[in-house]
Amino acid sequence: LHAQNHVLLPRCFFSGRRAAADSEMCFNGTSHPSSKVVSVAGVGSAVFFTHLRPFSFDDWRAIRRFLSKKCPLIRAYGAIRFDATANIGPEWNAFGSFYFMVPQVEFDELEGSSVIAATIAWDNAVSCTYQMAIEALQATIWQVSSVLMRVQKKISRSHLLASTHVPGKASWDQAVKRALQKIRRNNPMLIKVVLARSSRVVTAADIDPLTWLSCLKVEGENAYQFCLQPPQSAAFIGNTPEQLFHRDCLSICSEALAGTRARGGSELLDLRIGQDLLSSGKDHNEFAIVRECIRRKLEAVCSSVLIEPKKAIRKFPRVQHLYARLRGRLQTEDDEFKILSSIHPTPAVCGYPTEDARAFISETEMFDRGMYAGPVGWFGGEESEFAVGIRSALVEKGLGALIYAGTGIVEGSDSSLEWEELELKTSQFTKLMKLEAPLLTRGEIRTINQNQKAR
């Protein structure tokens, strides 16, 4: 996938925290048992779906037309904006309100083997014939083959030239103060709001989003990794621990994740920090809001919901969180859209009540979240999986990157401590710019002009 750095070909990558359950492969229309899917890298789009209006049931059904239970490796990968009603910033224009693609050529890494596959999609009703689809696939394969012969393995060094935050620390303090005042007044009944920060980093050479993503692998196996890049666009990448939902036929599961602490430098200190998180009234309140909100939304669609564990610590290399797992059973597969549309946004990335929190975010934040904190993942014939697009960045050619992070504000929050949490969450990206080892950049050294710095 590194070699396919075409401005005209879209790219996508998705790896789960674990292999998908009971996957099958399909050859020439025949399904065979296979190893479980670990990750998928795709180039070109056999068919793609995007629009400026919010993602709808009709859009979901349009995607489902091209998926098959007999061939579950055909998947539509993509993302949906955090807030489809907000104005789209210029950096997010290519993504629209949602963006999904079925790759033309893909490399599927399985537990026991790997597969290179090609997919064609056609629809005579919209003047997209089978022959046109074949010709488009041939053109993509020719481009992929020609570039593979010229791939360069050398990775140049880079240095951080500048970084700016929106909001800055003073504005952040004011936003947290306003949020706490509203929470204390209980009018409207705002209990929690998640405020985010956008950090622009400018480097001496273009950041290669895929090398950056591969460097984040050290953050642990318990994270989803993704890259979504429309043609002639920035790349949206992420290394997120948070599952939105996973559907396998009618079975569905989701997670509640909230409360954050750093990992300790020793086993004893790490244990103490975890116990402090478990016993914290402020963090329990934030976590319970997330867990109970997800439970109610699942119960509205599922025949039954089981929560196990109800509250535990989930540890990652850099941070640890309070965690619960929720399972249910849908009544029909069409309920998948109901789950997606109702469960997003969770209180973990928006707040509670949802509409009050979303309104406060809209009037307070001075940047476009875009796909940050939105659903990121894939639809399949009988299985679908979505993560929450946190711990993410938008990598723009010639402009460095925008790194996003957020934190929940509840009664008892301290703006300086919350700012430190933002720094902790973004450090998995920023640490890569401080290492002496060869860094994730390709391209020649650039001169940063004043306009680029200002932007």
Short mmCIF file of C-alpha atoms in Angstrom, two decimals:
data_model
loop_
_atom_site.label_atom_id
_atom_site.label_comp_id
_atom_site.label_asym_id
_atom_site.label_seq_id
_atom_site.Cartn_x
_atom_site.Cartn_y
_atom_site.Cartn_z
CA LEU A 1 0.00 0.00 0.00
CA HIS A 2 2.98 2.31 0.61
CA ALA A 3 3.79 2.20 -3.10
CA GLN A 4 0.30 3.23 -4.23
CA ASN A 5 0.73 6.92 -3.55
CA HIS A 6 -1.33 8.02 -6.57
CA VAL A 7 -3.25 11.28 -6.49
CA LEU A 8 -5.97 9.73 -8.64
CA LEU A 9 -6.47 6.41 -6.84
CA PRO A 10 -8.21 6.20 -3.47
CA ARG A 11 -6.61 4.06 -0.76
CA CYS A 12 -7.94 2.41 2.36
CA PHE A 13 -6.62 0.27 5.20
CA PHE A 14 -8.37 -1.34 8.14
CA SER A 15 -7.14 -3.74 10.80
CA GLY A 16 -9.20 -4.92 13.73
CA ARG A 17 -8.03 -5.40 17.29
CA ARG A 18 -8.66 -9.09 16.71
CA ALA A 19 -9.58 -11.26 13.78
CA ALA A 20 -13.20 -11.14 12.63
CA ALA A 21 -15.25 -14.15 13.65
CA ASP A 22 -16.05 -17.02 11.33
CA SER A 23 -14.83 -15.36 8.13
CA GLU A 24 -15.02 -17.08 4.77
CA MET A 25 -13.41 -16.45 1.42
CA CYS A 26 -15.08 -16.60 -1.96
CA PHE A 27 -13.42 -17.68 -5.21
CA ASN A 28 -15.43 -17.43 -8.43
CA GLY A 29 -18.67 -17.23 -6.48
CA THR A 30 -17.94 -20.25 -4.29
CA SER A 31 -17.37 -19.82 -0.57
CA HIS A 32 -14.76 -21.79 1.37
CA PRO A 33 -13.81 -21.83 5.04
CA SER A 34 -10.73 -19.72 5.61
CA SER A 35 -8.44 -18.15 8.13
CA LYS A 36 -9.77 -15.10 9.93
CA VAL A 37 -9.21 -11.64 8.48
CA VAL A 38 -6.46 -9.63 10.19
CA SER A 39 -6.20 -6.55 7.97
CA VAL A 40 -7.15 -5.26 4.52
CA ALA A 41 -5.34 -2.78 2.25
CA GLY A 42 -7.27 -1.52 -0.78
CA VAL A 43 -6.45 0.58 -3.86
CA GLY A 44 -8.99 2.04 -6.28
CA SER A 45 -12.75 1.80 -5.82
CA ALA A 46 -15.00 -0.70 -7.59
CA VAL A 47 -17.84 1.47 -6.30
CA PHE A 48 -17.92 4.34 -3.82
CA PHE A 49 -20.61 6.19 -1.90
CA THR A 50 -20.42 9.78 -0.73
CA HIS A 51 -22.71 12.79 -0.35
CA LEU A 52 -22.97 16.12 1.44
CA ARG A 53 -26.27 15.22 3.16
CA PRO A 54 -26.33 13.04 6.29
CA PHE A 55 -25.97 9.26 5.96
CA SER A 56 -29.44 7.75 5.62
CA PHE A 57 -31.22 4.39 5.54
CA ASP A 58 -31.38 4.66 1.73
CA ASP A 59 -27.60 5.15 1.62
CA TRP A 60 -27.15 2.08 3.81
CA ARG A 61 -29.40 0.04 1.50
CA ALA A 62 -27.51 1.30 -1.57
CA ILE A 63 -24.28 -0.02 -0.08
CA ARG A 64 -25.91 -3.33 0.90
CA ARG A 65 -26.89 -3.96 -2.74
CA PHE A 66 -23.23 -4.58 -3.57
CA LEU A 67 -22.48 -6.90 -0.62
CA SER A 68 -22.95 -10.65 -0.44
CA LYS A 69 -23.23 -13.25 2.30
CA LYS A 70 -21.72 -15.76 -0.13
CA CYS A 71 -18.60 -13.64 -0.49
CA PRO A 72 -17.99 -11.93 2.87
CA LEU A 73 -14.61 -10.45 1.88
CA ILE A 74 -16.49 -7.93 -0.27
CA ARG A 75 -16.74 -5.01 2.14
CA ALA A 76 -17.43 -1.30 1.97
CA TYR A 77 -14.83 0.59 4.03
CA GLY A 78 -15.38 4.16 5.13
CA ALA A 79 -16.35 6.74 7.70
CA ILE A 80 -19.16 9.10 8.70
CA ARG A 81 -18.80 12.65 10.04
CA PHE A 82 -19.10 13.28 13.75
CA ASP A 83 -21.81 15.88 13.07
CA ALA A 84 -23.40 15.78 9.62
CA THR A 85 -25.28 19.03 10.32
CA ALA A 86 -22.08 21.06 10.83
CA ASN A 87 -20.42 23.00 8.02
CA ILE A 88 -17.70 21.01 6.26
CA GLY A 89 -14.25 22.56 6.58
CA PRO A 90 -12.12 22.76 3.41
CA GLU A 91 -9.72 20.13 4.74
CA TRP A 92 -12.61 17.61 4.85
CA ASN A 93 -14.28 18.47 1.51
CA ALA A 94 -13.26 15.27 -0.28
CA PHE A 95 -14.94 13.10 2.38
CA GLY A 96 -18.37 14.73 2.24
CA SER A 97 -20.81 13.82 5.00
CA PHE A 98 -19.82 10.17 4.59
CA TYR A 99 -17.42 8.25 2.39
CA PHE A 100 -17.41 4.50 1.67
CA MET A 101 -15.54 2.49 -0.96
CA VAL A 102 -15.41 -1.15 -2.09
CA PRO A 103 -11.75 -1.55 -3.15
CA GLN A 104 -10.96 -2.56 -6.72
CA VAL A 105 -7.69 -4.28 -5.77
CA GLU A 106 -7.00 -5.37 -2.23
CA PHE A 107 -4.45 -7.30 -0.20
CA ASP A 108 -6.15 -9.33 2.54
CA GLU A 109 -3.97 -10.49 5.41
CA LEU A 110 -5.45 -13.61 7.00
CA GLU A 111 -4.30 -15.48 10.10
CA GLY A 112 -2.71 -18.28 8.10
CA SER A 113 -2.21 -16.82 4.64
CA SER A 114 -2.73 -13.77 2.44
CA VAL A 115 -4.84 -13.09 -0.65
CA ILE A 116 -4.70 -10.52 -3.42
CA ALA A 117 -8.23 -9.99 -4.74
CA ALA A 118 -9.95 -7.87 -7.37
CA THR A 119 -13.57 -6.73 -7.23
CA ILE A 120 -15.76 -5.33 -9.97
CA ALA A 121 -19.14 -3.69 -9.54
CA TRP A 122 -21.56 -2.66 -12.25
CA ASP A 123 -25.10 -1.37 -12.51
CA ASN A 124 -26.69 -1.06 -15.93
CA ALA A 125 -29.47 1.08 -14.44
CA VAL A 126 -27.01 3.94 -13.95
CA SER A 127 -25.03 3.38 -17.18
CA CYS A 128 -22.18 1.60 -15.40
CA THR A 129 -21.85 -1.55 -17.50
CA TYR A 130 -19.91 -4.72 -16.85
CA GLN A 131 -17.47 -3.87 -19.64
CA MET A 132 -16.84 -0.41 -18.17
CA ALA A 133 -16.15 -1.99 -14.78
CA ILE A 134 -13.67 -4.44 -16.34
CA GLU A 135 -11.85 -1.63 -18.15
CA ALA A 136 -11.65 0.44 -14.96
CA LEU A 137 -10.22 -2.55 -13.07
CA GLN A 138 -7.65 -3.18 -15.80
CA ALA A 139 -6.53 0.45 -15.63
CA THR A 140 -6.11 0.22 -11.84
CA ILE A 141 -4.17 -3.07 -12.05
CA TRP A 142 -1.85 -1.56 -14.67
CA GLN A 143 -1.11 1.41 -12.37
CA VAL A 144 -0.57 -0.83 -9.34
CA SER A 145 1.77 -3.14 -11.29
CA SER A 146 3.83 -0.32 -12.77
CA VAL A 147 4.40 1.37 -9.42
CA LEU A 148 5.40 -1.82 -7.64
CA MET A 149 8.44 -1.95 -9.92
CA ARG A 150 9.59 1.51 -8.78
CA VAL A 151 8.94 1.44 -5.03
CA GLN A 152 11.68 3.15 -3.01
CA LYS A 153 12.47 1.77 0.42
CA LYS A 154 14.43 4.77 1.62
CA ILE A 155 12.66 6.82 4.26
CA SER A 156 13.98 10.32 4.88
CA ARG A 157 14.28 12.08 8.20
CA SER A 158 12.06 14.96 9.21
CA HIS A 159 11.82 17.62 11.87
CA LEU A 160 8.91 19.43 13.47
CA LEU A 161 8.94 23.07 12.34
CA ALA A 162 5.84 24.40 14.08
CA SER A 163 2.73 23.37 15.99
CA THR A 164 -0.42 25.25 16.94
CA HIS A 165 -3.55 24.28 18.87
CA VAL A 166 -7.18 25.25 18.28
CA PRO A 167 -8.20 26.17 20.88
CA GLY A 168 -5.07 27.44 22.64
CA LYS A 169 -4.67 26.91 26.38
CA ALA A 170 -6.37 30.18 27.40
CA SER A 171 -9.39 29.56 25.13
CA TRP A 172 -9.53 25.96 26.35
CA ASP A 173 -9.73 27.13 29.96
CA GLN A 174 -12.61 29.44 29.05
CA ALA A 175 -14.48 26.69 27.19
CA VAL A 176 -14.15 24.28 30.12
CA LYS A 177 -15.28 27.02 32.51
CA ARG A 178 -18.39 27.69 30.39
CA ALA A 179 -19.16 23.98 30.22
CA LEU A 180 -18.89 23.57 33.98
CA GLN A 181 -21.13 26.59 34.57
CA LYS A 182 -23.77 25.07 32.31
CA ILE A 183 -23.46 21.67 33.98
CA ARG A 184 -23.87 23.22 37.45
CA ARG A 185 -26.92 25.24 36.38
CA ASN A 186 -28.57 22.10 34.99
CA ASN A 187 -30.47 24.25 32.52
CA PRO A 188 -30.64 22.59 30.10
CA MET A 189 -29.86 19.31 31.86
CA LEU A 190 -26.31 19.05 30.56
CA ILE A 191 -24.42 16.41 32.56
CA LYS A 192 -21.35 15.86 30.38
CA VAL A 193 -19.82 17.41 27.27
CA VAL A 194 -16.76 16.23 25.36
CA LEU A 195 -14.57 19.07 24.13
CA ALA A 196 -11.90 18.46 21.51
CA ARG A 197 -8.72 20.09 20.26
CA SER A 198 -7.21 20.27 16.78
CA SER A 199 -3.40 20.50 16.67
CA ARG A 200 -1.64 21.41 13.43
CA VAL A 201 1.93 20.17 13.10
CA VAL A 202 4.15 21.39 10.26
CA THR A 203 7.16 19.28 9.33
CA ALA A 204 10.21 19.81 7.13
CA ALA A 205 9.07 17.06 4.74
CA ASP A 206 5.72 15.53 3.87
CA ILE A 207 4.48 12.99 6.40
CA ASP A 208 3.78 9.60 4.88
CA PRO A 209 0.46 8.66 6.53
CA LEU A 210 1.00 4.93 6.12
CA THR A 211 4.48 4.94 7.65
CA TRP A 212 3.11 7.04 10.51
CA LEU A 213 0.33 4.50 10.97
CA SER A 214 2.73 1.56 10.98
CA CYS A 215 4.85 3.27 13.65
CA LEU A 216 1.75 3.50 15.85
CA LYS A 217 1.56 -0.31 15.92
CA VAL A 218 3.76 -0.26 19.03
CA GLU A 219 0.81 1.29 20.87
CA GLY A 220 -0.56 -2.23 21.16
CA GLU A 221 -2.66 -4.88 19.46
CA ASN A 222 -5.83 -3.80 21.27
CA ALA A 223 -6.44 -0.96 18.84
CA TYR A 224 -8.11 -0.58 15.47
CA GLN A 225 -5.94 0.95 12.78
CA PHE A 226 -7.40 2.67 9.76
CA CYS A 227 -6.53 4.84 6.79
CA LEU A 228 -9.08 6.36 4.44
CA GLN A 229 -7.90 8.52 1.55
CA PRO A 230 -10.20 9.66 -1.28
CA PRO A 231 -8.49 10.60 -4.58
CA GLN A 232 -6.52 13.87 -4.47
CA SER A 233 -7.25 14.19 -0.77
CA ALA A 234 -5.69 14.18 2.66
CA ALA A 235 -5.49 10.83 4.47
CA PHE A 236 -7.54 10.22 7.61
CA ILE A 237 -5.62 7.80 9.83
CA GLY A 238 -6.14 6.53 13.34
CA ASN A 239 -5.10 4.10 16.05
CA THR A 240 -8.25 3.88 18.15
CA PRO A 241 -9.02 1.55 21.08
CA GLU A 242 -12.78 2.16 21.03
CA GLN A 243 -15.30 -0.14 19.36
CA LEU A 244 -18.62 1.38 18.30
CA PHE A 245 -20.23 -1.94 17.43
CA HIS A 246 -19.58 -5.30 15.82
CA ARG A 247 -22.39 -7.24 14.13
CA ASP A 248 -22.11 -10.93 13.25
CA CYS A 249 -25.41 -11.95 11.64
CA LEU A 250 -27.93 -10.94 14.34
CA SER A 251 -25.47 -10.85 17.24
CA ILE A 252 -24.17 -7.42 18.15
CA CYS A 253 -21.73 -6.10 20.72
CA SER A 254 -20.53 -2.68 21.79
CA GLU A 255 -18.26 -1.17 24.43
CA ALA A 256 -18.27 1.60 26.98
CA LEU A 257 -14.88 3.26 27.41
CA ALA A 258 -14.33 6.35 29.57
CA GLY A 259 -12.01 7.76 32.20
CA THR A 260 -8.31 8.05 31.43
CA ARG A 261 -5.10 7.60 33.37
CA ALA A 262 -1.49 7.27 32.26
CA ARG A 263 0.31 3.95 32.70
CA GLY A 264 2.71 3.65 35.63
CA GLY A 265 6.46 3.26 35.26
CA SER A 266 6.47 0.16 37.46
CA GLU A 267 4.03 -2.69 38.05
CA LEU A 268 3.20 -1.42 41.54
CA LEU A 269 2.67 2.18 40.42
CA ASP A 270 0.58 1.02 37.47
CA LEU A 271 -1.62 -0.99 39.83
CA ARG A 272 -2.06 2.01 42.14
CA ILE A 273 -3.02 4.27 39.24
CA GLY A 274 -5.56 1.69 38.05
CA GLN A 275 -7.06 1.40 41.53
CA ASP A 276 -7.29 5.18 41.75
CA LEU A 277 -9.20 5.19 38.45
CA LEU A 278 -11.56 2.44 39.69
CA SER A 279 -12.31 4.30 42.93
CA SER A 280 -12.62 7.81 41.43
CA GLY A 281 -16.15 9.18 41.83
CA LYS A 282 -15.67 11.70 39.02
CA ASP A 283 -14.47 9.03 36.56
CA HIS A 284 -17.15 6.54 37.61
CA ASN A 285 -19.81 9.16 36.94
CA GLU A 286 -18.40 9.82 33.46
CA PHE A 287 -18.12 6.08 32.74
CA ALA A 288 -21.63 5.23 34.01
CA ILE A 289 -23.15 7.86 31.73
CA VAL A 290 -21.52 6.22 28.70
CA ARG A 291 -22.37 2.64 29.71
CA GLU A 292 -26.02 3.30 30.56
CA CYS A 293 -26.63 5.36 27.44
CA ILE A 294 -25.31 2.58 25.19
CA ARG A 295 -27.33 0.00 27.15
CA ARG A 296 -30.59 1.91 26.63
CA LYS A 297 -29.95 2.32 22.91
CA LEU A 298 -29.20 -1.40 22.48
CA GLU A 299 -32.28 -2.38 24.49
CA ALA A 300 -34.45 -0.28 22.14
CA VAL A 301 -33.46 -2.56 19.24
CA CYS A 302 -32.27 -5.85 20.76
CA SER A 303 -34.33 -8.63 22.34
CA SER A 304 -31.92 -8.77 25.31
CA VAL A 305 -28.71 -7.04 26.47
CA LEU A 306 -25.96 -8.50 28.66
CA ILE A 307 -23.23 -6.35 30.27
CA GLU A 308 -20.09 -8.28 31.19
CA PRO A 309 -17.88 -6.99 32.69
CA LYS A 310 -19.90 -4.14 34.14
CA LYS A 311 -16.77 -2.18 35.11
CA ALA A 312 -13.12 -3.07 34.65
CA ILE A 313 -9.77 -1.55 33.69
CA ARG A 314 -8.60 -1.82 30.11
CA LYS A 315 -4.90 -1.14 29.70
CA PHE A 316 -3.08 0.14 26.64
CA PRO A 317 0.65 0.88 26.31
CA ARG A 318 0.21 4.59 27.03
CA VAL A 319 -3.13 4.90 28.87
CA GLN A 320 -5.75 2.92 30.79
CA HIS A 321 -9.54 3.35 30.82
CA LEU A 322 -12.68 2.16 32.59
CA TYR A 323 -14.35 -0.45 30.42
CA ALA A 324 -17.55 -2.48 30.01
CA ARG A 325 -18.72 -4.81 27.23
CA LEU A 326 -22.35 -4.99 26.09
CA ARG A 327 -23.89 -7.77 23.97
CA GLY A 328 -27.32 -8.10 22.39
CA ARG A 329 -29.28 -9.79 19.61
CA LEU A 330 -30.97 -7.88 16.80
CA GLN A 331 -34.41 -8.88 15.58
CA THR A 332 -33.63 -8.23 11.89
CA GLU A 333 -30.48 -7.31 9.95
CA ASP A 334 -32.09 -3.99 9.01
CA ASP A 335 -31.69 -3.07 12.67
CA GLU A 336 -28.00 -2.57 11.93
CA PHE A 337 -28.77 0.89 10.54
CA LYS A 338 -30.86 1.70 13.63
CA ILE A 339 -27.94 0.77 15.87
CA LEU A 340 -25.47 2.83 13.84
CA SER A 341 -27.70 5.90 13.70
CA SER A 342 -28.73 5.76 17.36
CA ILE A 343 -25.54 4.68 19.11
CA HIS A 344 -23.44 7.38 17.42
CA PRO A 345 -22.40 9.69 18.92
CA THR A 346 -21.83 8.00 22.27
CA PRO A 347 -21.43 10.10 25.43
CA ALA A 348 -17.73 9.14 25.29
CA VAL A 349 -17.17 11.45 22.31
CA CYS A 350 -20.11 13.87 22.53
CA GLY A 351 -21.65 14.08 26.00
CA TYR A 352 -25.04 13.66 27.64
CA PRO A 353 -27.81 14.42 26.89
CA THR A 354 -26.65 14.03 23.30
CA GLU A 355 -28.42 16.95 21.65
CA ASP A 356 -27.57 19.41 24.43
CA ALA A 357 -23.93 18.35 24.30
CA ARG A 358 -23.81 18.48 20.51
CA ALA A 359 -25.29 22.00 20.53
CA PHE A 360 -22.67 23.15 23.05
CA ILE A 361 -19.89 21.63 20.94
CA SER A 362 -21.22 23.32 17.80
CA GLU A 363 -21.27 26.77 19.40
CA THR A 364 -17.96 26.35 21.25
CA GLU A 365 -15.45 24.54 19.01
CA MET A 366 -13.82 26.71 16.35
CA PHE A 367 -12.77 23.91 13.98
CA ASP A 368 -14.45 21.13 12.00
CA ARG A 369 -14.16 17.70 13.61
CA GLY A 370 -14.90 16.07 10.26
CA MET A 371 -14.62 12.28 10.62
CA TYR A 372 -12.81 12.61 13.95
CA ALA A 373 -14.91 10.86 16.65
CA GLY A 374 -17.26 9.54 13.94
CA PRO A 375 -17.89 5.89 12.95
CA VAL A 376 -14.99 4.34 10.99
CA GLY A 377 -15.11 0.78 9.72
CA TRP A 378 -16.83 -1.51 7.22
CA PHE A 379 -20.11 -3.05 6.13
CA GLY A 380 -20.13 -6.68 4.99
CA GLY A 381 -22.71 -9.18 3.76
CA GLU A 382 -23.35 -10.80 7.14
CA GLU A 383 -20.85 -9.01 9.34
CA SER A 384 -19.98 -5.35 9.99
CA GLU A 385 -17.62 -3.62 12.38
CA PHE A 386 -17.11 0.03 13.30
CA ALA A 387 -14.67 1.76 15.59
CA VAL A 388 -14.88 5.30 16.94
CA GLY A 389 -12.48 7.55 15.00
CA ILE A 390 -10.54 8.90 17.98
CA ARG A 391 -6.72 8.95 18.41
CA SER A 392 -6.72 10.13 14.82
CA ALA A 393 -5.13 12.62 12.44
CA LEU A 394 -5.69 14.15 9.01
CA VAL A 395 -2.42 14.09 7.03
CA GLU A 396 -2.30 16.70 4.27
CA LYS A 397 0.37 16.75 1.56
CA GLY A 398 2.45 19.91 1.85
CA LEU A 399 0.70 21.02 5.04
CA GLY A 400 1.77 18.57 7.73
CA ALA A 401 -1.07 17.10 9.77
CA LEU A 402 -4.01 17.92 11.99
CA ILE A 403 -4.06 15.78 15.16
CA TYR A 404 -7.34 15.47 17.07
CA ALA A 405 -8.07 14.62 20.70
CA GLY A 406 -10.93 15.16 23.11
CA THR A 407 -11.78 14.78 26.78
CA GLY A 408 -15.01 14.59 28.78
CA ILE A 409 -16.03 17.51 30.97
CA VAL A 410 -18.20 16.64 33.98
CA GLU A 411 -18.73 18.08 37.45
CA GLY A 412 -15.31 18.07 39.13
CA SER A 413 -13.27 18.48 35.93
CA ASP A 414 -10.17 20.68 36.04
CA SER A 415 -9.22 22.45 32.79
CA SER A 416 -5.45 22.06 33.33
CA LEU A 417 -5.76 18.34 34.06
CA GLU A 418 -7.99 17.90 31.01
CA TRP A 419 -5.39 19.73 28.89
CA GLU A 420 -2.77 17.29 30.17
CA GLU A 421 -5.07 14.44 29.10
CA LEU A 422 -5.20 15.91 25.58
CA GLU A 423 -1.40 15.99 25.54
CA LEU A 424 -1.29 12.36 26.66
CA LYS A 425 -3.71 11.25 23.95
CA THR A 426 -1.90 13.08 21.13
CA SER A 427 1.53 11.98 22.32
CA GLN A 428 1.32 8.73 20.35
CA PHE A 429 1.59 10.94 17.25
CA THR A 430 3.87 13.72 18.47
CA LYS A 431 6.41 11.34 20.02
CA LEU A 432 7.28 10.10 16.52
CA MET A 433 8.61 13.53 15.59
CA LYS A 434 11.06 13.56 18.47
CA LEU A 435 12.77 10.25 17.83
CA GLU A 436 16.22 10.09 16.25
CA ALA A 437 15.27 6.99 14.29
CA PRO A 438 14.21 7.47 10.64
CA LEU A 439 10.71 8.90 10.69
CA LEU A 440 7.70 8.29 8.55
CA THR A 441 8.37 10.95 5.95
CA ARG A 442 8.95 10.82 2.26
CA GLY A 443 9.54 13.54 -0.29
CA GLU A 444 12.02 16.37 -0.49
CA ILE A 445 12.59 18.99 2.17
CA ARG A 446 10.18 21.87 1.74
CA THR A 447 10.36 25.57 2.45
CA ILE A 448 7.45 26.55 4.65
CA ASN A 449 6.09 29.89 3.58
CA GLN A 450 4.24 32.25 5.83
CA ASN A 451 0.82 31.34 4.37
CA GLN A 452 1.33 27.67 5.21
CA LYS A 453 2.35 28.55 8.74
CA ALA A 454 -0.70 30.74 9.20
CA ARG A 455 -3.03 28.05 7.94
#
